[in-house]
Short mmCIF file of C-alpha atoms in Angstrom, two decimals:
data_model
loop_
_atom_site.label_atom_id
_atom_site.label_comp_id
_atom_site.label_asym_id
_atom_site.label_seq_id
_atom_site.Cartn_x
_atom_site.Cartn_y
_atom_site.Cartn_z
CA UNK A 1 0.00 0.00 0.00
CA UNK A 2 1.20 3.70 -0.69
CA UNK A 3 2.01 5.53 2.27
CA UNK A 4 3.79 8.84 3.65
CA UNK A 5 5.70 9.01 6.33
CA UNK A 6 6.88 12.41 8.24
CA UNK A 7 8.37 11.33 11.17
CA UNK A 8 8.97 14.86 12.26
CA UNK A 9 5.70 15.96 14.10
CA UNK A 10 7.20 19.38 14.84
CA UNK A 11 10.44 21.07 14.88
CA UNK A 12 11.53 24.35 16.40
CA UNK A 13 14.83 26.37 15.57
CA UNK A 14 16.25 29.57 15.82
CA UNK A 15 16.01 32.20 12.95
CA UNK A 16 18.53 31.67 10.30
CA UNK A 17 19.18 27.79 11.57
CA UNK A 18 18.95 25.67 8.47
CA UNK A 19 16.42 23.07 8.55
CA UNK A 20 15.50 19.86 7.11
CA UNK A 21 12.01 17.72 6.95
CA UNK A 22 11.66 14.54 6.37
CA UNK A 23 9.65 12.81 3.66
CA UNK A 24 9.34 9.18 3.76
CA UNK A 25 7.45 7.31 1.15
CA UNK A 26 6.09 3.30 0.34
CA UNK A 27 4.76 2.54 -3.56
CA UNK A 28 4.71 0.21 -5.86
CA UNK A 29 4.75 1.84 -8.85
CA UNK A 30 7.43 2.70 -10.91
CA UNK A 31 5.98 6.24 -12.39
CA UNK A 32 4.65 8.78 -9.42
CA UNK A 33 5.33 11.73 -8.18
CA UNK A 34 5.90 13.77 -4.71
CA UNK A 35 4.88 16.45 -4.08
CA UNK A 36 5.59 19.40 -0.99
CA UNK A 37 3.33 21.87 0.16
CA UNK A 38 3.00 24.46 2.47
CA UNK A 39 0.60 25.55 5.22
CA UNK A 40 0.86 28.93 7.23
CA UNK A 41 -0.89 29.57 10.04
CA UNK A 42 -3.19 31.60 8.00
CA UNK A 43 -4.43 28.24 6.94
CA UNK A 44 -4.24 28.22 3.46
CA UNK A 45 -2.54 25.02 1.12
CA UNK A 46 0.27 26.29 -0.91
CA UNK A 47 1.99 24.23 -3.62
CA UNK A 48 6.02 24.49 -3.28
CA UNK A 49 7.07 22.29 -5.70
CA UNK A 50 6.46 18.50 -7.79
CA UNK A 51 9.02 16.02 -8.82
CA UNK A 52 8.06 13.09 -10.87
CA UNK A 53 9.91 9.23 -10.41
CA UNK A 54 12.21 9.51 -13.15
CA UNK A 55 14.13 12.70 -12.05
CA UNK A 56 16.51 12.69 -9.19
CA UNK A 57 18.27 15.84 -9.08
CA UNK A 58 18.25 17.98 -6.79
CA UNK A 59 16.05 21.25 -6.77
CA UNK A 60 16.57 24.37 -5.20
CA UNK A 61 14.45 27.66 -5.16
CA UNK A 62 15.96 30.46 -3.47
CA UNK A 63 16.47 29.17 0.30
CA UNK A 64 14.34 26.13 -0.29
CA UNK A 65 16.02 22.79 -1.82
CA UNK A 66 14.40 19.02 -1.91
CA UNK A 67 16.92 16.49 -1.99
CA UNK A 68 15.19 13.20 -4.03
CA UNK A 69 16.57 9.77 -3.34
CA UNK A 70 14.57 6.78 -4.94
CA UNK A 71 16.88 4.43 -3.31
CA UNK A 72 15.76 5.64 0.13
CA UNK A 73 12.43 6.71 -1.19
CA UNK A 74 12.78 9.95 0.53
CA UNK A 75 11.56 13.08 -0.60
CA UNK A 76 13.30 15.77 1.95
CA UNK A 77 12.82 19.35 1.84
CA UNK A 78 15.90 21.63 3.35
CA UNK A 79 15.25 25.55 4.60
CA UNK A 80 18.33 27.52 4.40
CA UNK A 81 19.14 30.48 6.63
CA UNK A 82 14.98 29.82 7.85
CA UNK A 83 13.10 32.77 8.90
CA UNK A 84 10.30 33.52 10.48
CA UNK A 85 7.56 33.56 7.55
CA UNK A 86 9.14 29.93 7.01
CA UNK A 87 6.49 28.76 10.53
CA UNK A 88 4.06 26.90 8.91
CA UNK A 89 2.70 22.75 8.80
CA UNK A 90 4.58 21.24 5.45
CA UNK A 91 2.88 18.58 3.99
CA UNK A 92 4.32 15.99 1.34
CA UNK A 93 2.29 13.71 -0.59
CA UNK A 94 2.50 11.11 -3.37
CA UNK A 95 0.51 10.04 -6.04
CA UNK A 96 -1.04 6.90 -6.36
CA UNK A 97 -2.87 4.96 -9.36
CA UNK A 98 -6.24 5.64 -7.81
CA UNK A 99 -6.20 9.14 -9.19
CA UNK A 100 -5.50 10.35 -5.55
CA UNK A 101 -3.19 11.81 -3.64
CA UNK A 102 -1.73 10.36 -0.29
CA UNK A 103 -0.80 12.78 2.31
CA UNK A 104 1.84 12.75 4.99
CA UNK A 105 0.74 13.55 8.56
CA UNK A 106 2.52 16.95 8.11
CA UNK A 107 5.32 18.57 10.06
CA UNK A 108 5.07 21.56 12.26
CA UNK A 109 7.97 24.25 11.79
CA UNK A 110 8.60 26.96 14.40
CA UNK A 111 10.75 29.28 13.52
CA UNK A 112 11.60 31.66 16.73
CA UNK A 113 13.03 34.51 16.44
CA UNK B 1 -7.52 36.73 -9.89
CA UNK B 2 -8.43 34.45 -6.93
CA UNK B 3 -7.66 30.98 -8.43
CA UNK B 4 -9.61 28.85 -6.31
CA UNK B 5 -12.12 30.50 -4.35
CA UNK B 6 -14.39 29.34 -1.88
CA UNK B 7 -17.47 30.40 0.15
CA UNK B 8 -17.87 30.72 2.75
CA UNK B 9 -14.83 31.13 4.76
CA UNK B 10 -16.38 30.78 7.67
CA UNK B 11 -19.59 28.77 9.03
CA UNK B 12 -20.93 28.41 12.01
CA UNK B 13 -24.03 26.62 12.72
CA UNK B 14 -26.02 24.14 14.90
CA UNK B 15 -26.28 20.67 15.12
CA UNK B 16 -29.02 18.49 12.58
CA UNK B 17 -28.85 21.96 9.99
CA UNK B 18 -28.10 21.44 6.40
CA UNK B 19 -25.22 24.00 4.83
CA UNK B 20 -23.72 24.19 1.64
CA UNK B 21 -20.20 25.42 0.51
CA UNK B 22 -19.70 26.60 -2.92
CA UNK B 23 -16.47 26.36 -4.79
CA UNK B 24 -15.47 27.65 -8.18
CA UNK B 25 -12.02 27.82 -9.82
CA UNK B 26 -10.92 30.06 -12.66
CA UNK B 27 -7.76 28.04 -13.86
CA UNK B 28 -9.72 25.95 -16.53
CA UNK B 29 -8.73 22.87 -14.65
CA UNK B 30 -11.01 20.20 -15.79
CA UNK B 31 -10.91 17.98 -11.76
CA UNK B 32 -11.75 19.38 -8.69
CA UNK B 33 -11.67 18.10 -5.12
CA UNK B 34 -12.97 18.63 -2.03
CA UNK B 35 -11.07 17.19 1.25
CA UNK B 36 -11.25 17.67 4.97
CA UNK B 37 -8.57 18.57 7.58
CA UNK B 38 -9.15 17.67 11.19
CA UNK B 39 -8.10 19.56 14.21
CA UNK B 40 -4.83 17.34 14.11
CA UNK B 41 -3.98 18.63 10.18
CA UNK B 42 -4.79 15.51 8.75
CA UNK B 43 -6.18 15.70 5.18
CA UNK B 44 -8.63 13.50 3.70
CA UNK B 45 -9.62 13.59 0.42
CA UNK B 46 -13.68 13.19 0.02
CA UNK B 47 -14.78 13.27 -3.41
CA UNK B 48 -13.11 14.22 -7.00
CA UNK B 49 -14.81 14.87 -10.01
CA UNK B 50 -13.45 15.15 -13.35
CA UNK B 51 -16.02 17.38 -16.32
CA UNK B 52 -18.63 16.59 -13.90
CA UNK B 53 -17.99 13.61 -13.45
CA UNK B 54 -17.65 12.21 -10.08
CA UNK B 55 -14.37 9.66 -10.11
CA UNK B 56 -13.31 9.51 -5.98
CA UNK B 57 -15.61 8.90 -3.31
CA UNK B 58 -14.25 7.92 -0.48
CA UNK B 59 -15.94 6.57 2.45
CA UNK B 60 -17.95 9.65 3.57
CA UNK B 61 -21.47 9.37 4.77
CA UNK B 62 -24.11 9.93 2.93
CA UNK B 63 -25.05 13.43 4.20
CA UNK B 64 -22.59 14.86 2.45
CA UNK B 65 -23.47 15.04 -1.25
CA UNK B 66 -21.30 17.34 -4.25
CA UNK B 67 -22.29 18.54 -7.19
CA UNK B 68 -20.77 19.66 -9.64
CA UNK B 69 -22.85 22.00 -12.60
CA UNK B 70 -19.82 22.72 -14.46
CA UNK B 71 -16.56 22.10 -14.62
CA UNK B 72 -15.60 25.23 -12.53
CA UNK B 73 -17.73 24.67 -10.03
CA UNK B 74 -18.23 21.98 -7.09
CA UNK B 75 -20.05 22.62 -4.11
CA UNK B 76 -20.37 20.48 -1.13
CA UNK B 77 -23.84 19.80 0.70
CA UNK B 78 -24.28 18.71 4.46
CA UNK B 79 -27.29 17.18 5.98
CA UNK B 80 -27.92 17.33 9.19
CA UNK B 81 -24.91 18.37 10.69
CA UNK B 82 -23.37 16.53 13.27
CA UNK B 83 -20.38 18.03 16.11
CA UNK B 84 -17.39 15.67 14.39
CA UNK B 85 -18.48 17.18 10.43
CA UNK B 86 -16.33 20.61 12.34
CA UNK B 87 -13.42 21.01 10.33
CA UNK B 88 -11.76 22.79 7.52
CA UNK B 89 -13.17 21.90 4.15
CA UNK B 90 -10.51 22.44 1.25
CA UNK B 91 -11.62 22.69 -2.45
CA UNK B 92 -8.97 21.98 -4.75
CA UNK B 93 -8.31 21.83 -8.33
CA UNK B 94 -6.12 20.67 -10.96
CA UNK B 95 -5.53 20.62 -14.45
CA UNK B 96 -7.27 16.70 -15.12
CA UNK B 97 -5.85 13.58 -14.79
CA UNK B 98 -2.62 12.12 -16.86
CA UNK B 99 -4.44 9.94 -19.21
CA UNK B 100 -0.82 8.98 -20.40
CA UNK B 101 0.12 7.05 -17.61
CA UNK B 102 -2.75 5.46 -16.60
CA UNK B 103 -4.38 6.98 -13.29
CA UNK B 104 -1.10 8.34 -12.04
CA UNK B 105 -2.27 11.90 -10.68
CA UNK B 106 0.71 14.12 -12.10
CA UNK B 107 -1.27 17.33 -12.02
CA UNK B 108 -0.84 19.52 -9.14
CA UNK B 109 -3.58 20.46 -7.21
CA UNK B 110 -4.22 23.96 -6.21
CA UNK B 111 -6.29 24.61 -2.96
CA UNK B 112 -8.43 27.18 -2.13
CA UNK B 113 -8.17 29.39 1.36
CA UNK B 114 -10.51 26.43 3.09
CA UNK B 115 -14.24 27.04 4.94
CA UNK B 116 -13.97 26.52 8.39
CA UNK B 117 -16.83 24.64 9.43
CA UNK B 118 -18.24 25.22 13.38
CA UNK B 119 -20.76 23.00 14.64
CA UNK B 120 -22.36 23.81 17.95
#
């Protein structure tokens, strides 16, 4: 069965600490894709970025950067130099075959500053 | 341009009542979705449609019932409200399903600012 794993219910740091979460992932299928987003405590769902099966290298976007390993099946998602605005849940998901998504549990970042 | 908008954003309302949410999205995306967070984060997804069509429906009871009159709209219906249907109801979107590789969901969905549902 497909499944997500983030092991890291919530993490707190000091401003400008960098920061990784953790992105676990179980499927069967050779072709998916992962995918990270981000909620502030405003509450909205934003999209940060997708990566599909077949492309492993590494992707970075100003101080964010997702490292993709298929040979740990690990999606993880790095904050350089975090700030404040960075405090939000993170959620990573994966596709499945079933037209659906399938959500991590999420992972709670504090920033303090 | 709000992408995926949804109303309302707020709703509070008493137990056995019957409330709608209404979402519409102005991406041209022909799926839409509607899925729940609990007080812990957790998302579920509920129901998908794809040009009207309805293609996920997960196990949600019967009270709650979409429909979707065009493909940039899907609203969500709740019968007789019940305390544990309090949550935050997320519409989503996204541009259809991969027909290439067979059911893989490569599309990304795009959320609206979620209805906060209150009942007392």
């Amino acid at each position: 069965a497909q499944k997500v794993t983030q092991a890291q219910t919530e993490i707190s740091v000091v401003e400008k600490e960098d920061v990784t979460l953790d992105c676990v992932y179980e499927t069967r299928d050779t072709t998916y894709y992962l995918f990270w987003y981000k909620q502030p405590p405003s509450g909205e769902l934003v999209f940060l970025i997708r990566r599909n099966s077949f492309d492993e290298q590494n992707e970075i976007s100003g101080r964010y950067s997702w490292n993709f390993q298929k040979s740990t099946s690990s999606f993880n998602f790095t904050i350089t130099a975090s700030q404040v605005v960075d405090s939000a849940v993170y959620f990573c998901a994966l596709s499945d075959s079933n037209y659906q998504l399938i959500w991590g549990a999420g992972t709670k970042l504090i920033i303090k500053p | 341009d709000t992408a995926v908008s949804q109303t309302p954003k707020y709703l509070v309302t008493q137990m056995g009542n019957d409330k709608s949410i209404k979402c519409e999205q102005n991406l041209g995306h022909d799926t839409m979705y509607w899925y729940k967070q609990d007080s812990k984060k957790f998302l579920k997804i509920m129901f998908s449609y794809n040009n009207k069509e309805l293609i996920i429906n997960e196990t949600v009871p019967n009270r709650f019932s979409p429909k979707s009159p065009d493909k940039a709209h899907l609203n969500l219906h709740i019968n007789s409200l019940e305390l544990g249907d309090s949550a935050v109801y997320f519409c989503a979107s996204s541009q259809g399903l991969d027909r290439g590789l067979a059911g893989v969901v490569e599309e990304t969905q795009y959320f609206g600012p979620g209805t906060r549902l209150l009942v007392l």
